[in-house]
Short mmCIF file of C-alpha atoms and ligand atoms in Angstrom, two decimals:
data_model
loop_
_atom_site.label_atom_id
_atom_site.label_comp_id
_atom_site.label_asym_id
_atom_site.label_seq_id
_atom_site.Cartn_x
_atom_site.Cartn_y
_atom_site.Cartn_z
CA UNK A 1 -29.26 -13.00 17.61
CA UNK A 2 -27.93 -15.16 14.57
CA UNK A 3 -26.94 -18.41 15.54
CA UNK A 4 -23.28 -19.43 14.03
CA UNK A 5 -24.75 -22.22 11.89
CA UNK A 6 -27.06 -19.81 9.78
CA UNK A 7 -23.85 -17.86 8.98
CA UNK A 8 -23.20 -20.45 6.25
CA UNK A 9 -26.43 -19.64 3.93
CA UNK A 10 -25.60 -15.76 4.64
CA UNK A 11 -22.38 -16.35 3.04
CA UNK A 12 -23.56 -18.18 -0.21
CA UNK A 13 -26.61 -15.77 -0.81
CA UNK A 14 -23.77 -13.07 -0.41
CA UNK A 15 -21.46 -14.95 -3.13
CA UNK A 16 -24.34 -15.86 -5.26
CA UNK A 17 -25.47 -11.71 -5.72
CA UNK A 18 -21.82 -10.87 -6.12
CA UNK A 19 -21.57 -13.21 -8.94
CA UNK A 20 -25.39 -12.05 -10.13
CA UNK A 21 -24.25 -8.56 -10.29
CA UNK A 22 -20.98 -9.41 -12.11
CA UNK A 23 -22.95 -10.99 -14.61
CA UNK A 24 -25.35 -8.19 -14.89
CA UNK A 25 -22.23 -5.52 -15.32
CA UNK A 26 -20.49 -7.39 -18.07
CA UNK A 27 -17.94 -8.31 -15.67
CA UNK A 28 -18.12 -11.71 -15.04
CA UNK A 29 -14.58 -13.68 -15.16
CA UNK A 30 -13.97 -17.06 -16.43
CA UNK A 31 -11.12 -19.14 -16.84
CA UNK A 32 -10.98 -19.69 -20.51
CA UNK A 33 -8.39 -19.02 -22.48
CA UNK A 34 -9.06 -17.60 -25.83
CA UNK A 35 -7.04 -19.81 -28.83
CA UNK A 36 -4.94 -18.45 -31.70
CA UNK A 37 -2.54 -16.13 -31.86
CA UNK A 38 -1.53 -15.53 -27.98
CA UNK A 39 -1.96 -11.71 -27.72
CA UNK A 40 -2.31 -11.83 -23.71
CA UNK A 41 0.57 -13.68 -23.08
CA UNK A 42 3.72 -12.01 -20.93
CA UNK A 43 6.36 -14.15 -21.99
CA UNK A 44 7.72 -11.12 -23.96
CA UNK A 45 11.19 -12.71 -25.30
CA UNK A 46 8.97 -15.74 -26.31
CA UNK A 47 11.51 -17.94 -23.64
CA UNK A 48 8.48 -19.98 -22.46
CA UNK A 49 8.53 -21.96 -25.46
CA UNK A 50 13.09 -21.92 -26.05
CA UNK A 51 14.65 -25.78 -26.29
CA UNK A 52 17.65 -23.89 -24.95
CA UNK A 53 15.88 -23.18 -21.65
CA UNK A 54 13.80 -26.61 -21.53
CA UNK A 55 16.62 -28.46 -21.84
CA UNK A 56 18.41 -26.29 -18.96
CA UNK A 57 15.25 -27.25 -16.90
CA UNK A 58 15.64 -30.96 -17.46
CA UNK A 59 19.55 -31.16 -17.00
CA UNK A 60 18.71 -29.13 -13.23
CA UNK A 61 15.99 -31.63 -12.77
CA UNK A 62 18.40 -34.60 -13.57
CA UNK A 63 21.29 -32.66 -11.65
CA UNK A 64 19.06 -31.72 -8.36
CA UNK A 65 19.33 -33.58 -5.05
CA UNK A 66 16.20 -32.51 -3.63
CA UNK A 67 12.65 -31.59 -6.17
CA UNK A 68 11.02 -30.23 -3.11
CA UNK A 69 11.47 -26.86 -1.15
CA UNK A 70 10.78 -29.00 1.80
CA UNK A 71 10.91 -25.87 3.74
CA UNK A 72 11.03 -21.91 4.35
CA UNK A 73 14.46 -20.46 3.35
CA UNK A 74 14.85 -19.90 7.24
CA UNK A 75 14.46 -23.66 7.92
CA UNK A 76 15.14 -26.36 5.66
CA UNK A 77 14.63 -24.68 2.18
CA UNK A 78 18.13 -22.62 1.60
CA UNK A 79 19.02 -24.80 -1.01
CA UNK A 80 22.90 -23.11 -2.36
CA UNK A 81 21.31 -22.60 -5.66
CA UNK A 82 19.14 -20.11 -4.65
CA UNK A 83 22.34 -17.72 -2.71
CA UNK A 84 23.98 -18.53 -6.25
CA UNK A 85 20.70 -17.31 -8.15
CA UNK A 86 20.55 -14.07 -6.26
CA UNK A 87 23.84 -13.29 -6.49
CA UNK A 88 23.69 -13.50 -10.21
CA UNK A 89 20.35 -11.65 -10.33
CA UNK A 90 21.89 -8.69 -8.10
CA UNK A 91 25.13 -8.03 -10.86
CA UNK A 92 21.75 -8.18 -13.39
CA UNK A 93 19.78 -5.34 -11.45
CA UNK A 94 22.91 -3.39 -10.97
CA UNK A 95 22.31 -3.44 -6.85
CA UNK A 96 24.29 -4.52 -4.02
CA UNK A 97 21.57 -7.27 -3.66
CA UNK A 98 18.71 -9.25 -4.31
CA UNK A 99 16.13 -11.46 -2.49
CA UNK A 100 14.06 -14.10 -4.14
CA UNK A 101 10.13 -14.31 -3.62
CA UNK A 102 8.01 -17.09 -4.58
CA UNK A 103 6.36 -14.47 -7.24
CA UNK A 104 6.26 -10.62 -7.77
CA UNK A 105 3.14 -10.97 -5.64
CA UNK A 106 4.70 -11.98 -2.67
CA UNK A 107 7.73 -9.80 -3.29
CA UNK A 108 5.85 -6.42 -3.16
CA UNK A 109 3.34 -7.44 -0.80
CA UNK A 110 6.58 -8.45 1.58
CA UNK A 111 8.54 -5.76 0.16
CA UNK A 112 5.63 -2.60 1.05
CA UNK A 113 4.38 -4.73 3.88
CA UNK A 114 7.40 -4.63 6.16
CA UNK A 115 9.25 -1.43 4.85
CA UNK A 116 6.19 1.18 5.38
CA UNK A 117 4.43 1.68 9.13
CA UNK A 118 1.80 4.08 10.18
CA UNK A 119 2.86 7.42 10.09
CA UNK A 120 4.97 7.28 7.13
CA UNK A 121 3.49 8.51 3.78
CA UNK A 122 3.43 6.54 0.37
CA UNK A 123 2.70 7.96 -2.91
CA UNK A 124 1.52 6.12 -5.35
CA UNK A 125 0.27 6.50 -8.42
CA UNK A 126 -3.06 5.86 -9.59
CA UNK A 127 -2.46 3.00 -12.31
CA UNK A 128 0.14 0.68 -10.06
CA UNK A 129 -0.52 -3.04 -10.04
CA UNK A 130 -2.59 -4.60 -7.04
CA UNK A 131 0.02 -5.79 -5.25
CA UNK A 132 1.95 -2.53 -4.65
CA UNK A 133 -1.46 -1.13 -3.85
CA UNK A 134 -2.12 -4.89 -0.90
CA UNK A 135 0.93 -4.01 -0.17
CA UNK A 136 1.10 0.09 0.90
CA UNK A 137 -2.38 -1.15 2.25
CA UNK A 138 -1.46 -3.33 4.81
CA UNK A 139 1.39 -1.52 5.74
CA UNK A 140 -0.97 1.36 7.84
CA UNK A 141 1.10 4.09 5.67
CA UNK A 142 -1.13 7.02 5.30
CA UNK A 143 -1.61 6.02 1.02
CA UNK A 144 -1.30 9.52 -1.62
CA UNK A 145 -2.41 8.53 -4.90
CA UNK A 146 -0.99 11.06 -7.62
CA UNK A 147 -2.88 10.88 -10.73
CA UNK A 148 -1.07 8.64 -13.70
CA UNK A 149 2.18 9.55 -14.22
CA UNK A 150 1.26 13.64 -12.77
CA UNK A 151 4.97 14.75 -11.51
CA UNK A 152 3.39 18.45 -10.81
CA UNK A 153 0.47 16.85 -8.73
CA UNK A 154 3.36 14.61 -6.91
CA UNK A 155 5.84 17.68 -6.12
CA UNK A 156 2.09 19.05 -4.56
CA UNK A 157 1.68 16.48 -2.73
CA UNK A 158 5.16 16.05 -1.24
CA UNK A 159 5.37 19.68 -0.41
CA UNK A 160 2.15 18.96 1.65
CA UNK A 161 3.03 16.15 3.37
CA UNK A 162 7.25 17.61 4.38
CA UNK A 163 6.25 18.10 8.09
CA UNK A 164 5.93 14.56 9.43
CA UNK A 165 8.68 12.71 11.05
CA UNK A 166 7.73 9.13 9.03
CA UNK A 167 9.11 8.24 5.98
CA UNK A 168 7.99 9.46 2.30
CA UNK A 169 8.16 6.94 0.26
CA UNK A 170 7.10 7.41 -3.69
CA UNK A 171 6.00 3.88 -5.85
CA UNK A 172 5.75 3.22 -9.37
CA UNK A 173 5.73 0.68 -11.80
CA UNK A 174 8.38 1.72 -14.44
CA UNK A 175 6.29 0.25 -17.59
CA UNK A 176 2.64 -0.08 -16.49
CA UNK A 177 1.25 -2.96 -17.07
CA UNK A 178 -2.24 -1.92 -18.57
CA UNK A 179 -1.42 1.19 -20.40
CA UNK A 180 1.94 0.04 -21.70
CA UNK A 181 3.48 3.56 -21.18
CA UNK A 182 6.58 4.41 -18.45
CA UNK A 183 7.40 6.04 -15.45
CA UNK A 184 8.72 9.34 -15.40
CA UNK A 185 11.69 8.03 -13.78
CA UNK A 186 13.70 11.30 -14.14
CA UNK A 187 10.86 13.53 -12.66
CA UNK A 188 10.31 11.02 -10.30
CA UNK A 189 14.44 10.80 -8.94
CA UNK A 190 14.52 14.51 -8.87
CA UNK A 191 12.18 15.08 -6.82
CA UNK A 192 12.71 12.52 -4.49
CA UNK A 193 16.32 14.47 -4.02
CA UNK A 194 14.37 17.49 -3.55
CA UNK A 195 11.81 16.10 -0.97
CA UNK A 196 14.34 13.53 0.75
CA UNK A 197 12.28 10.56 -0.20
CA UNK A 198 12.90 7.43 -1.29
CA UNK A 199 11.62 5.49 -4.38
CA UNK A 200 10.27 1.68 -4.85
CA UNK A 201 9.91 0.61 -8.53
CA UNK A 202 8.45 -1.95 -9.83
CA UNK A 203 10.31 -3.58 -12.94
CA UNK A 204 7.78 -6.70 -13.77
CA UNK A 205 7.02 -5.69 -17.56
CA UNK A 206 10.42 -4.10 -17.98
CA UNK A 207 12.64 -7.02 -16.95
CA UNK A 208 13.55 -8.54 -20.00
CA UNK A 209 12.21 -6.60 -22.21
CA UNK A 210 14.24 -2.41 -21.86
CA UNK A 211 17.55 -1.30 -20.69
CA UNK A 212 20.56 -2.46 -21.17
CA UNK A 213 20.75 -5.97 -21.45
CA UNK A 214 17.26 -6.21 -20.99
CA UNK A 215 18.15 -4.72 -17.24
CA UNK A 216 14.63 -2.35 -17.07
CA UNK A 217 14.13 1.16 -17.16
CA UNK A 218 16.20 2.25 -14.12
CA UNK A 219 19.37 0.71 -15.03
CA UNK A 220 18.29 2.65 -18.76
CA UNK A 221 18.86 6.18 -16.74
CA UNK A 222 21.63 4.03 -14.35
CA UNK A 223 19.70 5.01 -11.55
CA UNK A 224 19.84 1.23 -9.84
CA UNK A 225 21.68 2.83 -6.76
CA UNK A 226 19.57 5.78 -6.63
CA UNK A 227 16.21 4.07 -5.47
CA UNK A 228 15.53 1.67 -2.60
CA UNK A 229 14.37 -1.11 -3.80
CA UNK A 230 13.62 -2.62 -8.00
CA UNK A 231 11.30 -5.30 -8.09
CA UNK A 232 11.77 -7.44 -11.14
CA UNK A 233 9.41 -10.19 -11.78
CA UNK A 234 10.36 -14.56 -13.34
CA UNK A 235 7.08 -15.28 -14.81
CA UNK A 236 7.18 -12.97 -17.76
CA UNK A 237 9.71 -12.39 -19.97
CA UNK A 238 12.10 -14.95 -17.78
CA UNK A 239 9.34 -17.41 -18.59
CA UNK A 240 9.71 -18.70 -15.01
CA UNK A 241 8.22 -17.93 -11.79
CA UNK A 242 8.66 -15.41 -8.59
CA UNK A 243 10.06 -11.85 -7.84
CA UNK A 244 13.66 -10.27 -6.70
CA UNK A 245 13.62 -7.36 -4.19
CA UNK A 246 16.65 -5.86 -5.44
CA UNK A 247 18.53 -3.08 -3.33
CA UNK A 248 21.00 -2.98 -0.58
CA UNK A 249 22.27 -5.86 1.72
CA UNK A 250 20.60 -4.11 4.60
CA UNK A 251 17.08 -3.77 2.81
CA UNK A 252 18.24 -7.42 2.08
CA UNK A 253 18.89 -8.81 5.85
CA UNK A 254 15.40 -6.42 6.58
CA UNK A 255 13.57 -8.26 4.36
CA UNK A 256 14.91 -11.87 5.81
CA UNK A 257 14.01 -11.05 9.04
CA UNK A 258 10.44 -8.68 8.84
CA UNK A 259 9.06 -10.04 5.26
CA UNK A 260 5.81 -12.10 6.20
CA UNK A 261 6.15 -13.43 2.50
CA UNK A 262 9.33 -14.74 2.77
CA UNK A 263 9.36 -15.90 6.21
CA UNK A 264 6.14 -17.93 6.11
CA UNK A 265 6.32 -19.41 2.54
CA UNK A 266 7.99 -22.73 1.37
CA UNK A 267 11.08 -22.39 -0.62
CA UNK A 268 10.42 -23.10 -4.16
CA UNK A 269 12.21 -26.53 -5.68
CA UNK A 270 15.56 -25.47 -6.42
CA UNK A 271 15.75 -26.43 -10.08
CA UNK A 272 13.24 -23.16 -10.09
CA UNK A 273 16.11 -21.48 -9.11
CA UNK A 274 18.70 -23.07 -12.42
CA UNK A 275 15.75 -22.27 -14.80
CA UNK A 276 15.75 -18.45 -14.00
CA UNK A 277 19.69 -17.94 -13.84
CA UNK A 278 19.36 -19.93 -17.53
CA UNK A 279 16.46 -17.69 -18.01
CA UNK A 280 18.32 -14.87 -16.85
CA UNK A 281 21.17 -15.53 -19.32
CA UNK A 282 19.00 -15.62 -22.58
CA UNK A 283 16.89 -12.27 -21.32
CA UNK A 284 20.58 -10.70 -21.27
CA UNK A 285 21.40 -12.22 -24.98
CA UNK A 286 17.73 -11.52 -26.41
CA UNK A 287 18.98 -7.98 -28.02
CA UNK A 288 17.27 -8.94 -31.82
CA UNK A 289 14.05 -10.11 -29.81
CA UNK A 290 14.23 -6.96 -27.88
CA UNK A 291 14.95 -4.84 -31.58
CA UNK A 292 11.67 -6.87 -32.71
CA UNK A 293 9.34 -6.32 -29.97
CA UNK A 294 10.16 -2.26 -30.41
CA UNK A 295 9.77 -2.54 -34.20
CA UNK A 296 6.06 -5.10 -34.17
CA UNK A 297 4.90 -2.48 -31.41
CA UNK A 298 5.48 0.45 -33.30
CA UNK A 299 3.74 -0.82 -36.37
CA UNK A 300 0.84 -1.59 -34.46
CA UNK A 301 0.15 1.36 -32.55
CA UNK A 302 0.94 3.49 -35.58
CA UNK A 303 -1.70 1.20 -37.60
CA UNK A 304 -4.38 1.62 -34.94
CA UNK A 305 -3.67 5.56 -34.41
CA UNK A 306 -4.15 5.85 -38.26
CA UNK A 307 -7.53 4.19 -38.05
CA UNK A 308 -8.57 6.25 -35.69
CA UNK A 309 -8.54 3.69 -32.79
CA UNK A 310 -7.33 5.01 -29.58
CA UNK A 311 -4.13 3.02 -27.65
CA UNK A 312 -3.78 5.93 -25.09
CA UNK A 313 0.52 6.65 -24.22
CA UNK A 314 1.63 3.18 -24.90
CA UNK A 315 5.19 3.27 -26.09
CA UNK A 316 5.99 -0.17 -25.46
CA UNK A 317 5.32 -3.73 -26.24
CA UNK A 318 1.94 -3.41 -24.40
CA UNK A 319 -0.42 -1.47 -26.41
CA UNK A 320 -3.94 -1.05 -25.34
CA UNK A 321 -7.15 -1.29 -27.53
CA UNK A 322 -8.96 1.60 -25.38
CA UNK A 323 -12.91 1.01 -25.90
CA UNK A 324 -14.44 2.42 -22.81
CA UNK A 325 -17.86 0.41 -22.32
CA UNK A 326 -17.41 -3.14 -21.50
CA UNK A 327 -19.92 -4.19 -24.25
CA UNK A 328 -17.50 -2.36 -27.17
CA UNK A 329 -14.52 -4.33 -25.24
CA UNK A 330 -16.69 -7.69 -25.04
CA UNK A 331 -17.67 -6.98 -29.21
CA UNK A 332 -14.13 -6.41 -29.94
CA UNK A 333 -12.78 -9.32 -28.42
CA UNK A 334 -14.96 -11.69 -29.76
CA UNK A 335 -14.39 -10.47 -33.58
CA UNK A 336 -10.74 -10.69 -32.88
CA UNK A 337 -11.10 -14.21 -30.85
CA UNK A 338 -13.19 -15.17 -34.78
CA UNK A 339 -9.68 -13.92 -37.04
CA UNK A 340 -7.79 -16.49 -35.02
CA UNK A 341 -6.35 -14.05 -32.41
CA UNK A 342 -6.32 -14.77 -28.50
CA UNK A 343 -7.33 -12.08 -26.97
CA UNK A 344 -9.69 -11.27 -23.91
CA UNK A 345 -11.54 -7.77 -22.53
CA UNK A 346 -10.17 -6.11 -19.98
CA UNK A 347 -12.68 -5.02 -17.38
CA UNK A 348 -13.40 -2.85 -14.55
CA UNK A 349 -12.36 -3.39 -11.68
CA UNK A 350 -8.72 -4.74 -13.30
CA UNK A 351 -8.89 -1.11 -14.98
CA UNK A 352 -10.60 2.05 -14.16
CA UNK A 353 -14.37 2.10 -14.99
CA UNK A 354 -15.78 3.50 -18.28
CA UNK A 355 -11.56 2.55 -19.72
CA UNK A 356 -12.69 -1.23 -21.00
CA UNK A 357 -9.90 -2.44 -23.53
CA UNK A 358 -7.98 -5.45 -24.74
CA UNK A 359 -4.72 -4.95 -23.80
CA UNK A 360 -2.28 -6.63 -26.53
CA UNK A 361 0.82 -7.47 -24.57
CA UNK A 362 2.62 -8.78 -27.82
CA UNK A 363 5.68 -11.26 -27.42
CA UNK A 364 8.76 -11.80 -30.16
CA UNK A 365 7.01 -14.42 -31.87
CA UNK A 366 4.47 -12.44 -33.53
CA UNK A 367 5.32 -11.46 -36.97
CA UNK A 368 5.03 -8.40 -38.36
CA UNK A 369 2.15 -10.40 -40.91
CA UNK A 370 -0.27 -10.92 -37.80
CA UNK A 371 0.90 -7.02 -36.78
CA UNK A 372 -1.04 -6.19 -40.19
CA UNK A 373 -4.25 -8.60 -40.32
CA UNK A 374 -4.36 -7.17 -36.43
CA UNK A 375 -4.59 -3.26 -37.49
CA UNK A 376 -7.53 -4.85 -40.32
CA UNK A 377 -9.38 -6.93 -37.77
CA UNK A 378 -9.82 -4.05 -35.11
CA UNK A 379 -10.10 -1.67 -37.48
CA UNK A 380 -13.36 -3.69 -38.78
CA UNK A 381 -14.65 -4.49 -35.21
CA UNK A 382 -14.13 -0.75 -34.53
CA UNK A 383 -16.49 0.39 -37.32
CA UNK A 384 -19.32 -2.82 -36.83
CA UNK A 385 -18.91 -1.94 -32.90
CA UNK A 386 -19.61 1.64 -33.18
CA UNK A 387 -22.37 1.05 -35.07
CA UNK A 388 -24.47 -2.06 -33.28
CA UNK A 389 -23.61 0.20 -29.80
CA UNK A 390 -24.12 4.04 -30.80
CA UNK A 391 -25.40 5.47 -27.62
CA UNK A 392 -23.29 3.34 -25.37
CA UNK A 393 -19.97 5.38 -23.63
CA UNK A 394 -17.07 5.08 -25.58
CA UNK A 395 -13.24 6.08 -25.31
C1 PLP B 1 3.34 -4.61 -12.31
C2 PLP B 1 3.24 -5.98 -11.73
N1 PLP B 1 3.82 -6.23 -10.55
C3 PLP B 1 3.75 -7.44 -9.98
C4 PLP B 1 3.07 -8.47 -10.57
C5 PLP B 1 2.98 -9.79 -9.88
O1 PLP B 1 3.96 -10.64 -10.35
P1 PLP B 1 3.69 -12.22 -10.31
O2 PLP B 1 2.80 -12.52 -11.44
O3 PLP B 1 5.06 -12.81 -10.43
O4 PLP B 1 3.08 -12.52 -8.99
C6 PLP B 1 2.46 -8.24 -11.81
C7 PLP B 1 1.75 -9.31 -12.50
O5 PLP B 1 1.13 -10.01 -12.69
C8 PLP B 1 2.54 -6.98 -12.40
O6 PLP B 1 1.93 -6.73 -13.56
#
């Protein structure tokens, strides 16, 4: 029988092979952050770097009673800014209301966590972000995941799965956040009319940056009363931090009572809470950044089609640099990272294996200039690349 205290060399012989393999599979993380020209960065609007909202941050600071949480919203932590906050981000999402999470993390894992239970079925497709997937996970819903963006395989798989008595619940990200391409929201609202089931969309790369205002993709179609829940995200183009639920007050009182995330979290400081409803109000004004970000993306992904370059369905301000084998993503990277542009691979298991990329999530202070020495850069890298690893998978 193993003793307890030889558990502790089992461990670190376990970590030490994980890492070993990593290394061996091209797929070993670091923390560095590549200089230059930020081309990973999701601070879309370019608001992480405004005076406007820096200066809103230090009058809140100056203005706050309390710079601590001190507690969960339940307890001590309900500071008035953050009612005030949500009530201002609910009129933005178009819902009757909106909770605030201490990040989009926490919102969907609280948000999927508490709403699904075993016997009901989600169905989700096959490119949504890790914490919709932790989320349906620890639910105990039975998970169906459709292939990307496959309405026909969906309406299949709802038709299959109409005899239960649980709940069918479908999940999407509207703009995904490694191909850069949307939802097919219409598809996706018909036939949850057709099948009586209920959608749960997650707005994190669309807040900000499409609709109306910046308002995201549902409240392009006005369909913010037709799903359950929208989850829109602070730390990317609000250049803040945390996640709304937004929906109805009862999904709202749900959440306050059953969502482990909010329950048994600290509040965040409320000046947090006068940065995003400053945030919030320069998103809403950002139309010419918006008009920008559409125009730079275009450019690029029509400059990388022409050379023959593949970006996949982006047709947004996220445009992959699809590559296939790590090594091609790794070689890429690194002659990009040499022209002065900050940009990193993008590896299994983030993405599917053999679909290695960069992913260029481009923000509204990029110029149209670096748009054009980008298209000459990969397009170099793409021919030197193909050449050093002929043999190797490719897109
Ligand atoms: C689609 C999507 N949802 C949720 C999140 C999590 O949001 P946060 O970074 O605020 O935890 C992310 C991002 O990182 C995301 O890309």
């Amino acid at each position: 029988m193993t003793e307890p205290a030889d558990r502790g060399p089992v461990l670190r012989r376990r970590i030490e092979a994980d890492l070993d393999s990593l290394r061996e599979k091209s797929q070993f993380r670091t923390l560095e952050t590549a200089p230059g020209i930020n081309l990973c960065s999701n601070d879309y609007l370019g608001l992480a770097y405004d005076p406007r909202l820096k200066q809103a941050v230090a009058s809140a600071l100056a203005e706050s009673a309390a710079i601590g949480g001190t507690g969960s919203r339940l307890l001590s932590g309900n500071a008035p800014e953050w009612a005030a906050l949500e009530s201002a981000f609910a009129e933005y999402s178009g819902t009757e209301a909106a909770l605030y999470f201490t990040s989009g993390y926490a919102a969907n894992l609280g948000l999927l966590g508490s709403l699904l239970k075993p016997g009901d079925v989600v169905f989700s497709d096959a490119l949504n972000h890790a914490s919709l997937i932790d989320g349906m996970r620890i639910s105990g819903a039975t998970k169906v995941i459709y292939p990307h963006r496959d309405t026909e395989y969906l309406a299949h798989a709802l038709r299959q799965h109409s005899g239960g008595t649980g709940a069918r619940v479908i999940v999407s990200e509207t703009v995904f956040s490694m191909e850069g391409d949307v939802a097919p929201l219409e598809d996706l609202l018909r036939l949850a009319r057709d099948h009586g089931a209920e959608i749960v969309l997650d707005e994190a790369h669309a807040t900000g940056t499409r609709g109306p205002r910046g308002r995201g993709i549902a409240a392009e179609l006005g369909a913010e009363r037709n799903v359950l829940a929208i989850v829109h995200t602070c730390g990317k183009a609000l250049a803040s931090a945390g996640g709304f639920v937004c929906g109805g007050k009862m999904l709202r009182n749900y959440l306050i009572n059953h969502a482990r995330t909010f329950i048994f979290g600290t509040a965040m400081p409320p000046y947090l809470a006068r940065q995003i409803e400053a945030a919030l109000g320069l998103a809403r004004a950002a139309d010419a950044e918006r008009a920008h970000l559409r125009a730079i993306s275009m450019a690029l992904r029509k400059g990388l089609t022409a050379a023959g370059i593949p970006c996949g369905t982006s047709s947004t301000h996220i445009v992959p640099i699809l590559l296939g084998s790590n090594e091609m993503a790794l070689h890429m990277a690194a002659e990009l990272q040499r022209l002065g542009f900050g940009v990193k691979a993008i590896r299994p298991p983030t993405v599917p294996a053999g679909t290695a990329r960069i992913r260029v999530s481009l923000t509204s202070r990029i110029l149209q200039e670096d748009i054009r020495r980008l298209i000459a850069g990969a397009e170099a890298a793409w021919q030197s690349g193909r050449r050093t690893f002929a043999g190797v998978a490719h897109v």
